[in-house]
Tab-separated table of C-alpha atoms in Angstrom:
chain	number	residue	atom	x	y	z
R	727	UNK	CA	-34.908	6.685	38.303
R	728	UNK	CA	-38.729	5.728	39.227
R	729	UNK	CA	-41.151	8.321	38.532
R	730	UNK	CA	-44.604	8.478	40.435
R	731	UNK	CA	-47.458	9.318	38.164
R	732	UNK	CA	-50.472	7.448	39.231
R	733	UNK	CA	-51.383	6.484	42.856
R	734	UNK	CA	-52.524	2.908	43.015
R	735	UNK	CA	-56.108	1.985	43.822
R	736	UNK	CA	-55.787	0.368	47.062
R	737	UNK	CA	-53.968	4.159	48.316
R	738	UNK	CA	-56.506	6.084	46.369
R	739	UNK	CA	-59.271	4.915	48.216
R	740	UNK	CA	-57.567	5.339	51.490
R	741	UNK	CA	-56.539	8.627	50.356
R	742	UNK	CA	-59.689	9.698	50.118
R	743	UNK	CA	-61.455	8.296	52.723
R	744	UNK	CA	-58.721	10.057	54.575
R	745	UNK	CA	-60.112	13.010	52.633
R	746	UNK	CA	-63.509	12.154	53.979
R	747	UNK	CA	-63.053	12.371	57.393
R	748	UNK	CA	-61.246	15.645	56.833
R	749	UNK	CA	-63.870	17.266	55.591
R	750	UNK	CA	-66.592	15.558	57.880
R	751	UNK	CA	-65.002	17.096	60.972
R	752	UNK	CA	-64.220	20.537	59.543
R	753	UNK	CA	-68.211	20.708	59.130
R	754	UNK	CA	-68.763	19.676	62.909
R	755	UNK	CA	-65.584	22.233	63.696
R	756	UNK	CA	-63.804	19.502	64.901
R	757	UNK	CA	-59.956	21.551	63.538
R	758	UNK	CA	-58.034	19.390	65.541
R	759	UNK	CA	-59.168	15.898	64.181
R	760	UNK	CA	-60.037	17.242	60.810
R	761	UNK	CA	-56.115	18.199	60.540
R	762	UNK	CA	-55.011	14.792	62.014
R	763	UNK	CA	-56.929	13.466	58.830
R	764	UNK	CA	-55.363	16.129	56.155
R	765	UNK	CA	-52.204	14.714	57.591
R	766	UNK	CA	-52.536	11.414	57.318
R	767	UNK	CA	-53.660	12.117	53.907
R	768	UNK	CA	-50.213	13.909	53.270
R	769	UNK	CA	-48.623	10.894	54.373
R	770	UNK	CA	-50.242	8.464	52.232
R	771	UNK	CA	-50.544	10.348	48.778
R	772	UNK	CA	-46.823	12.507	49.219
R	773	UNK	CA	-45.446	9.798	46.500
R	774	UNK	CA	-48.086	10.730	44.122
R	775	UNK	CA	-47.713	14.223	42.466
R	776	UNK	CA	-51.523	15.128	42.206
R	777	UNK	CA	-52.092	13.577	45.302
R	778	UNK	CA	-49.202	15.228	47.567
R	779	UNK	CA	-49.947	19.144	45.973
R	780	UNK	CA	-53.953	18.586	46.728
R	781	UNK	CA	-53.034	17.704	50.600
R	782	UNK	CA	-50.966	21.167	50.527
R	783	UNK	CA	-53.583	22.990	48.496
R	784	UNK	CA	-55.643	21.656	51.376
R	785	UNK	CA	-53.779	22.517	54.235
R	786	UNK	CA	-53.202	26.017	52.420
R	787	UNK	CA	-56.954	26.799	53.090
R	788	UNK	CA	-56.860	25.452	56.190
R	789	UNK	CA	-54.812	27.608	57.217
R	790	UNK	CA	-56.380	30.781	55.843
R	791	UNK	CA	-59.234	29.228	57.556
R	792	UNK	CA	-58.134	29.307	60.656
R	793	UNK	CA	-55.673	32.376	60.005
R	794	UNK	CA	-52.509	30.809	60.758
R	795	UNK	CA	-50.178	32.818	59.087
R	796	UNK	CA	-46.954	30.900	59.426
R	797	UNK	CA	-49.265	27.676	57.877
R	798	UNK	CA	-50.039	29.856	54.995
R	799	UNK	CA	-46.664	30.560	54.459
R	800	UNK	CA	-45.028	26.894	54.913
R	801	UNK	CA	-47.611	25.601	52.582
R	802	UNK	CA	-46.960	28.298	49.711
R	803	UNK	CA	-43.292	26.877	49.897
R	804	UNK	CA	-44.645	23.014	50.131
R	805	UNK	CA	-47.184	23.945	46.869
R	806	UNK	CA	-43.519	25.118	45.017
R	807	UNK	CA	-41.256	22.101	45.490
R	808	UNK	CA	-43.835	18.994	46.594
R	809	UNK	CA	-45.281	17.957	43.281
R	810	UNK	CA	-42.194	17.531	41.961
R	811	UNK	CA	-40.032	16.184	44.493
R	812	UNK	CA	-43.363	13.094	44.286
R	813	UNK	CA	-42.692	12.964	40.442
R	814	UNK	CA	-39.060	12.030	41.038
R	815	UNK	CA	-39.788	10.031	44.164
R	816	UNK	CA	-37.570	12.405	46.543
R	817	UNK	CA	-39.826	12.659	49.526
R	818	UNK	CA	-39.331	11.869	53.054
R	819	UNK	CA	-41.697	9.116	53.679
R	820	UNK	CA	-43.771	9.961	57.164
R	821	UNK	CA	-43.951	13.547	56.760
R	822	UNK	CA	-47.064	15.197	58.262
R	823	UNK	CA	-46.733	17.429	56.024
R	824	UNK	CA	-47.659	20.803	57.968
R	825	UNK	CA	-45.844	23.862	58.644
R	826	UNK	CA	-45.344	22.823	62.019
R	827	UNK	CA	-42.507	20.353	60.935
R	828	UNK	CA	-39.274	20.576	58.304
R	829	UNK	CA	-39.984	19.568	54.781
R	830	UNK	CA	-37.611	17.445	54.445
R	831	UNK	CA	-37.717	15.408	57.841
R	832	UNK	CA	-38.462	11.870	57.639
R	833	UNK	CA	-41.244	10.687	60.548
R	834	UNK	CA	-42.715	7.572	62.067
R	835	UNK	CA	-45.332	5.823	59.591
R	836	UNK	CA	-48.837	5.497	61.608
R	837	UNK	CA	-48.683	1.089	61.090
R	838	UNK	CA	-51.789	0.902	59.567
R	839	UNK	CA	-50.400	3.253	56.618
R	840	UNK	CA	-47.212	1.048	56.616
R	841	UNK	CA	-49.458	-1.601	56.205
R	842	UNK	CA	-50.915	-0.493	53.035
R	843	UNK	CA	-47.597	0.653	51.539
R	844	UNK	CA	-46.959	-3.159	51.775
R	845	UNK	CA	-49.808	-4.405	49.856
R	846	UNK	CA	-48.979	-4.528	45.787
C-alpha cells in the first residue's frame, strides 16, 4: 500500500496558485470563478492529506459565506473521511470536490491538471 504524505513541488505550486486565484476573485466577489478555482484546487491536492482537508476547510467557509446550508453540511462529512482516504491513496481522482457532487464519484481531469500528474 502507497501512502501520500507530502505533495510534490511541481503540484504544490500549482496548488497554490490555484489557491491564489481563489482568493483573488472572492475579494472582487467574483463566487462563481473563485469556486471554479477552490475546485480545481480539490482536484489537484485530493492525493495529499494536508492538501485535500485545506480545500474542504475551504469550501466549508465558503459555504458559510455564502450560506449554503447543504455545502456546509457535505463539507463537514468531506472534513471526516478526506484526509484519510488521501493518506491511503483511496480517492476518486477528478472529484470537484463540492457538495454538489458524490464523494466518491470519479470525474473528467481538466488536461492541463492531467498534464501535471504526468510530470515526475
Amino acid at each position: 500500500m502507497r501512502f501520500n504524505i507530502k505533495i510534490p513541488k511541481h503540484l504544490k505550486q500549482a496548488y497554490s496558485k490555484e489557491l491564489e486565484l481563489y482568493r483573488n476573485n472572492l475579494v472582487m466577489e467574483q463566487f462563481a470563478i473563485a469556486w471554479y478555482h477552490l475546485e480545481r484546487s480539490h482536484i489537484i491536492g485530493q492525493s495529499y492529506p494536508i492538501e485535500h482537508t485545506y480545500s474542504h476547510l475551504l469550501m466549508l467557509k465558503f459555504g458559510f459565506m455564502q450560506k449554503n446550508t447543504k455545502e456546509v453540511f457535505g463539507q463537514i462529512i468531506r472534513l471526516i473521511v478526506g484526509g484519510w482516504k488521501s493518506f491511503i491513496n483511496h480517492v476518486p481522482l477528478g472529484n470537484t470536490g463540492g457538495s454538489n457532487v458524490p464523494p466518491l464519484k470519479r470525474m473528467p481531469i481538466p488536461n492541463d491538471i492531467i498534464n501535471l500528474f504526468n510530470i515526475k
